[in-house]
Amino acid sequence: MLRYDLHCHSTHSDGLLAPGEVVRRAAARGVDVLALTDHDEVAGLAEAQEAARGTSLTLVHGSELSVSWNALTIHVVALRIDTANEKLAAGLAAIRSGRETRGQRIAQALAAAGIHGAWEGALRYVTNERLVSRTHFARFLVEAGHARDVKDVFSRYLTPGLPGYVRHDWATLPDAIGWIHAAGGSAVLAHPGRYKVTPGELTQLITDFRDAGGDALEVLSPSHTAAQVDQFAALTRVHGLRGSMGSDYHGPGESFLDLGDLPPLPAGVTPVWTTW
Ligand code: AMP
Ligand code: MN
Ligand code: MN
Ligand code: MN
C-alpha cells in the first residue's frame, strides 16, 4: 500500500524547510505520495518538483487556502491543481494581498498589550515576503520569552479574545472551491476537528462545504483525537465526501507529526485519490 501525506509546509509559507528539503525528507521517511500545501501560495512547487525527480516520490501540487466562514477562519487544502491556472493564481494573490497589513495590525495589537517590536521581530522569521503569517509572530514571541513554544503562543496570543488577535477577511468558501476546481484540483476541508464550533455549526460547515462542491474531509490530521478520526470518517459517508490525510508538517521541533507519520485511512473511507 502506498504511503500518502497530503498536507505540509515549506519556507514558501510558514514551514522551516525549503521545498527540496521537505521532499527529500519525505522520500527518506518512506512517503510515496506527498502534497506540498503552502498557505495561499504555490511558488515552492517548482523546486519541490525538481527535488522529486531524483526520488521515487510522486509530488502532488497543492496549497492550503485561507477562507472566512461565519466570522471564523477555516482552511481548504487544494490537491492536484494546475498552478498555471489564472483563476486560481488571481485568487491566491487576492488572499495573500491582505497579509502584510494584517501583520502590521497584529504588531499594533501586541504593542497595545505591551509587546513592542513585533513587526520587525516577525519579519526576521519570514522566508517569503508575500506570506507573513501568525506563525512568524509566534516564533518571535517565543524568542522574546512570552511563551514556551509556538503552540503555547496560540493559547496566550494571536487567537480570538487574546492579545494580538486581528480579525481578517479571507476568501469565501464558494470562491476558494471554485478556484480549486477551475484549476482541476480537489478541495479538502483541512483539520475539521480544529475549528472552535458547536456541533450544529460543524454540521453546517460541512454541509456548506459539500454544497459549494467540496470533495473531501481531512480525516487524519495531528489536530484530531482518535474519537475525531472516527467521527470524521463517519461524516465522509454521511455527506458523500471522500477522505484525505496529512501530517501538516511545518519543520523539525515544531510539529507533532513528522512527514508520513500517519496510519492508513480508516476502513470505509473513500480516499480522495481514488479518482486520480
Ligand atoms: P495565519 O495563516 O497567518 O493565520 O497563520 C495560521 C498558522 O498558524 C497555521 O497554519 C499554523 O501553522 C499556526 N497555528 C495556528 N494555531 C496554532 C496552534 N494552536 N498551534 C500551533 N500552530 C498554530
Ligand atoms: Mn501553518
Ligand atoms: Mn491549517
Ligand atoms: Mn497546514
Coordinates of C-alpha atoms and ligand atoms in Angstrom, one line a residue:
M1 CA 0.0 0.0 0.0
L2 CA 1.3 3.4 -0.9
R3 CA 2.0 5.9 1.9
Y4 CA 0.3 9.2 1.4
D5 CA 1.0 12.6 3.1
L6 CA -1.2 15.3 1.6
H7 CA -0.6 18.3 3.7
C8 CA 2.7 20.0 4.7
H9 CA 4.5 23.4 4.5
S10 CA 7.8 24.8 3.4
T11 CA 9.7 28.1 3.6
H12 CA 7.3 29.4 0.9
S13 CA 4.8 29.9 3.7
D14 CA 5.4 29.1 7.4
G15 CA 7.4 25.9 7.3
L16 CA 11.1 25.7 8.4
L17 CA 12.5 23.6 5.5
A18 CA 12.9 24.6 1.8
P19 CA 10.7 22.7 -0.6
G20 CA 13.6 20.5 -1.8
E21 CA 14.4 19.6 1.8
V22 CA 10.8 18.7 2.5
V23 CA 10.6 16.4 -0.5
R24 CA 13.9 14.7 0.4
R25 CA 12.9 14.2 4.0
A26 CA 9.6 12.8 3.0
A27 CA 11.2 10.4 0.5
A28 CA 13.8 9.3 3.1
R29 CA 10.9 8.6 5.5
G30 CA 9.1 6.3 3.0
V31 CA 6.4 8.7 1.8
D32 CA 5.3 7.6 -1.7
V33 CA 2.9 10.5 -2.5
L34 CA 3.5 13.9 -1.0
A35 CA 1.5 17.1 -1.4
L36 CA 3.3 20.3 -0.6
T37 CA 0.5 22.7 0.5
D38 CA 1.9 26.0 1.4
H39 CA -0.6 28.6 2.8
D40 CA -2.1 30.6 -0.1
E41 CA 1.0 30.0 -2.2
V42 CA 2.2 27.7 -5.0
A43 CA 5.7 29.2 -5.6
G44 CA 7.5 26.4 -3.8
L45 CA 6.2 23.6 -6.1
A46 CA 8.7 24.1 -8.9
E47 CA 11.7 23.4 -6.5
A48 CA 9.7 20.6 -4.9
Q49 CA 9.0 19.0 -8.3
E50 CA 12.7 19.3 -9.2
A51 CA 13.7 17.5 -6.0
A52 CA 11.1 14.8 -6.5
R53 CA 12.6 14.0 -9.9
G54 CA 15.6 12.3 -8.2
T55 CA 13.4 10.1 -5.9
S56 CA 10.6 7.5 -6.2
L57 CA 8.2 10.0 -4.6
T58 CA 5.3 11.4 -6.5
L59 CA 4.7 15.1 -5.8
V60 CA 1.1 16.4 -5.7
H61 CA 0.8 20.1 -6.4
G62 CA -1.1 21.7 -3.6
S63 CA -1.9 24.7 -1.5
E64 CA -3.8 25.5 1.7
L65 CA -6.3 28.3 1.2
S66 CA -7.3 30.7 3.9
V67 CA -11.1 31.1 4.0
S68 CA -13.6 33.0 6.1
W69 CA -16.8 31.2 7.0
N70 CA -19.2 32.7 9.5
A71 CA -16.5 35.0 11.0
L72 CA -14.2 32.0 11.5
T73 CA -11.0 31.3 9.6
I74 CA -11.0 27.8 8.1
H75 CA -8.6 26.1 5.7
V76 CA -9.2 24.3 2.5
V77 CA -6.4 22.2 1.0
A78 CA -6.2 22.1 -2.7
L79 CA -4.7 19.0 -4.3
R80 CA -3.6 18.3 -7.9
I81 CA -4.0 21.8 -9.0
D82 CA -2.7 23.3 -12.3
T83 CA -0.6 26.0 -10.8
A84 CA -0.6 27.9 -14.1
N85 CA -4.4 28.4 -13.9
E86 CA -5.2 32.1 -14.0
K87 CA -8.3 32.0 -11.8
L88 CA -6.5 30.2 -9.1
A89 CA -3.4 32.4 -9.3
A90 CA -5.6 35.5 -9.1
G91 CA -7.5 34.1 -6.2
L92 CA -4.3 33.2 -4.3
A93 CA -2.9 36.6 -5.0
A94 CA -6.0 38.2 -3.6
I95 CA -5.9 36.1 -0.4
R96 CA -2.2 36.9 0.1
S97 CA -2.6 40.7 -0.6
G98 CA -4.1 41.4 2.9
R99 CA -1.4 39.6 4.9
E100 CA 1.1 42.5 5.2
T101 CA -1.4 45.0 6.5
R102 CA -2.9 42.4 8.8
G103 CA 0.6 41.6 10.1
Q104 CA 1.2 45.3 10.9
R105 CA -2.2 45.4 12.7
I106 CA -1.1 42.3 14.7
A107 CA 2.0 44.1 15.7
Q108 CA 0.0 47.2 16.8
A109 CA -2.3 44.9 18.8
L110 CA 0.6 43.3 20.5
A111 CA 2.1 46.7 21.2
A112 CA -1.1 47.7 22.9
A113 CA -0.6 44.7 25.1
G114 CA 2.9 45.9 26.0
I115 CA 4.9 43.8 23.4
H116 CA 6.9 46.1 21.2
G117 CA 8.9 45.5 18.0
A118 CA 6.8 42.5 16.9
W119 CA 6.6 43.5 13.3
E120 CA 10.4 43.7 12.9
G121 CA 10.7 40.6 15.1
A122 CA 8.3 38.6 13.0
L123 CA 10.0 39.7 9.7
R124 CA 13.2 38.1 10.9
Y125 CA 11.4 34.8 10.6
V126 CA 9.6 35.5 7.3
T127 CA 11.0 33.5 4.4
N128 CA 8.6 34.6 1.7
E129 CA 7.8 38.3 1.7
R130 CA 4.4 37.6 0.2
L131 CA 3.5 35.4 3.2
V132 CA 3.6 37.0 6.6
S133 CA 1.9 34.5 8.9
R134 CA 0.9 34.3 12.6
T135 CA 3.5 31.5 12.8
H136 CA 6.2 34.1 12.2
F137 CA 4.8 36.3 15.1
A138 CA 4.7 33.1 17.2
R139 CA 8.4 32.4 16.6
F140 CA 9.2 35.9 17.6
L141 CA 7.1 35.7 20.8
V142 CA 8.9 32.5 21.8
E143 CA 12.3 34.1 21.2
A144 CA 11.2 37.2 23.2
G145 CA 10.2 34.9 26.1
H146 CA 6.5 35.4 26.0
A147 CA 5.7 31.7 25.5
R148 CA 7.4 28.3 25.8
D149 CA 6.9 27.2 22.2
V150 CA 4.8 28.1 19.1
K151 CA 1.8 26.0 20.3
D152 CA 1.9 27.8 23.7
V153 CA 1.8 31.2 21.9
F154 CA -1.5 30.4 20.3
S155 CA -3.0 29.7 23.8
R156 CA -1.9 33.1 25.1
Y157 CA -1.9 35.4 22.0
L158 CA -3.0 35.7 18.4
T159 CA -6.3 33.9 18.6
P160 CA -9.8 35.3 19.2
G161 CA -10.2 37.0 22.6
L162 CA -6.5 37.1 23.2
P163 CA -3.8 39.9 22.8
G164 CA -2.6 40.2 19.2
Y165 CA -5.7 38.8 17.5
V166 CA -6.8 40.7 14.5
R167 CA -10.0 39.8 12.6
H168 CA -9.4 39.3 8.9
D169 CA -11.5 38.6 5.8
W170 CA -10.0 35.8 3.6
A171 CA -11.7 34.2 0.6
T172 CA -15.3 33.0 0.7
L173 CA -15.8 29.2 0.7
P174 CA -17.6 29.1 -2.7
D175 CA -14.8 31.3 -4.3
A176 CA -12.0 29.1 -2.9
I177 CA -13.6 25.9 -4.0
G178 CA -14.4 27.4 -7.4
W179 CA -10.8 28.4 -8.0
I180 CA -9.5 25.0 -7.0
H181 CA -11.9 23.3 -9.4
A182 CA -11.1 25.8 -12.1
A183 CA -7.5 24.6 -11.7
G184 CA -8.6 20.9 -12.0
G185 CA -8.0 20.2 -8.3
S186 CA -9.8 18.5 -5.4
A187 CA -10.9 20.6 -2.4
V188 CA -10.3 19.2 1.1
L189 CA -11.7 20.7 4.3
A190 CA -8.5 20.8 6.4
H191 CA -8.4 19.6 10.0
P192 CA -12.1 19.9 10.6
G193 CA -11.6 19.0 14.3
R194 CA -9.6 22.1 14.9
Y195 CA -12.3 24.7 14.5
K196 CA -13.9 26.3 17.6
V197 CA -17.5 25.5 16.6
T198 CA -20.6 23.9 18.2
P199 CA -21.7 20.5 16.9
G200 CA -24.5 22.3 15.0
E201 CA -22.1 24.7 13.4
L202 CA -19.8 21.9 12.4
T203 CA -22.7 20.2 10.6
Q204 CA -23.4 23.5 8.9
L205 CA -19.8 24.0 7.9
I206 CA -19.6 20.5 6.3
T207 CA -22.9 21.0 4.6
D208 CA -21.9 24.4 3.2
F209 CA -18.5 22.9 2.1
R210 CA -20.3 20.0 0.3
D211 CA -22.9 22.3 -1.2
A212 CA -20.2 24.5 -2.6
G213 CA -18.7 21.5 -4.3
G214 CA -16.1 20.4 -1.7
D215 CA -14.6 17.0 -2.4
A216 CA -13.1 15.6 0.8
L217 CA -12.6 15.9 4.6
E218 CA -9.2 15.6 6.1
V219 CA -9.9 12.7 8.3
L220 CA -6.3 12.0 9.5
S221 CA -4.6 15.1 11.0
P222 CA -2.4 15.8 14.0
S223 CA -5.2 18.1 15.2
H224 CA -7.5 15.1 15.6
T225 CA -8.1 12.7 18.6
A226 CA -8.9 9.1 17.9
A227 CA -12.6 9.8 18.5
Q228 CA -12.5 12.7 16.0
V229 CA -10.9 10.4 13.4
D230 CA -13.8 8.0 13.8
Q231 CA -16.2 11.0 13.7
F232 CA -14.9 12.4 10.5
A233 CA -14.6 9.0 8.9
A234 CA -18.3 8.6 9.6
L235 CA -19.1 12.1 8.3
T236 CA -17.5 11.4 5.0
R237 CA -20.1 8.7 4.5
V238 CA -23.0 10.7 5.8
H239 CA -22.2 13.7 3.5
G240 CA -21.0 11.7 0.5
L241 CA -17.4 13.1 0.7
R242 CA -14.1 11.4 0.3
G243 CA -11.3 11.4 2.9
S244 CA -7.8 12.8 3.0
M245 CA -4.8 12.6 5.3
G246 CA -1.9 14.9 6.1
S247 CA 0.8 15.5 8.7
D248 CA 0.6 19.3 8.4
Y249 CA 4.3 19.2 9.0
H250 CA 6.0 22.6 9.5
G251 CA 9.5 21.6 10.4
P252 CA 11.8 19.9 13.0
G253 CA 10.8 20.7 16.5
E254 CA 7.6 22.4 15.6
S255 CA 5.3 19.7 14.6
F256 CA 3.5 16.9 16.4
L257 CA 3.8 14.5 13.5
D258 CA 6.7 14.2 11.1
L259 CA 6.3 13.7 7.3
G260 CA 4.5 10.4 6.6
D261 CA 3.7 9.7 10.3
L262 CA 0.1 8.7 9.7
P263 CA -1.8 5.4 9.8
P264 CA -3.8 4.3 6.7
L265 CA -7.2 6.0 6.3
P266 CA -9.9 4.1 8.4
A267 CA -11.8 1.3 6.6
G268 CA -14.9 2.6 4.9
V269 CA -13.5 6.0 3.9
T270 CA -13.1 6.5 0.1
P271 CA -9.7 8.1 -0.4
V272 CA -9.6 11.5 -2.2
W273 CA -7.0 9.9 -4.5
T274 CA -9.3 7.1 -5.8
T275 CA -10.1 9.1 -8.9
W276 CA -6.5 10.3 -9.6
Ligands
AMP1 P1 -2.2 32.6 9.5 O1 -2.5 31.9 8.2 O2 -1.2 33.7 9.4 O3 -3.4 32.9 10.3 O4 -1.4 31.5 10.4 C1 -2.0 30.3 10.7 C2 -1.0 29.3 11.1 O5 -0.7 29.4 12.5 C3 -1.4 27.9 11.0 O6 -1.2 27.4 9.7 C4 -0.5 27.1 11.9 O7 0.8 26.9 11.3 C5 -0.3 28.2 13.0 N1 -1.2 27.9 14.2 C6 -2.5 28.3 14.4 N2 -2.9 27.8 15.5 C7 -2.0 27.1 16.1 C8 -1.8 26.3 17.3 N3 -2.8 26.2 18.2 N4 -0.6 25.7 17.5 C9 0.4 25.8 16.6 N5 0.3 26.5 15.5 C10 -0.8 27.1 15.2
MN2 MN 0.8 26.9 9.1
MN3 MN -4.3 24.8 8.5
MN4 MN -1.4 23.4 7.2

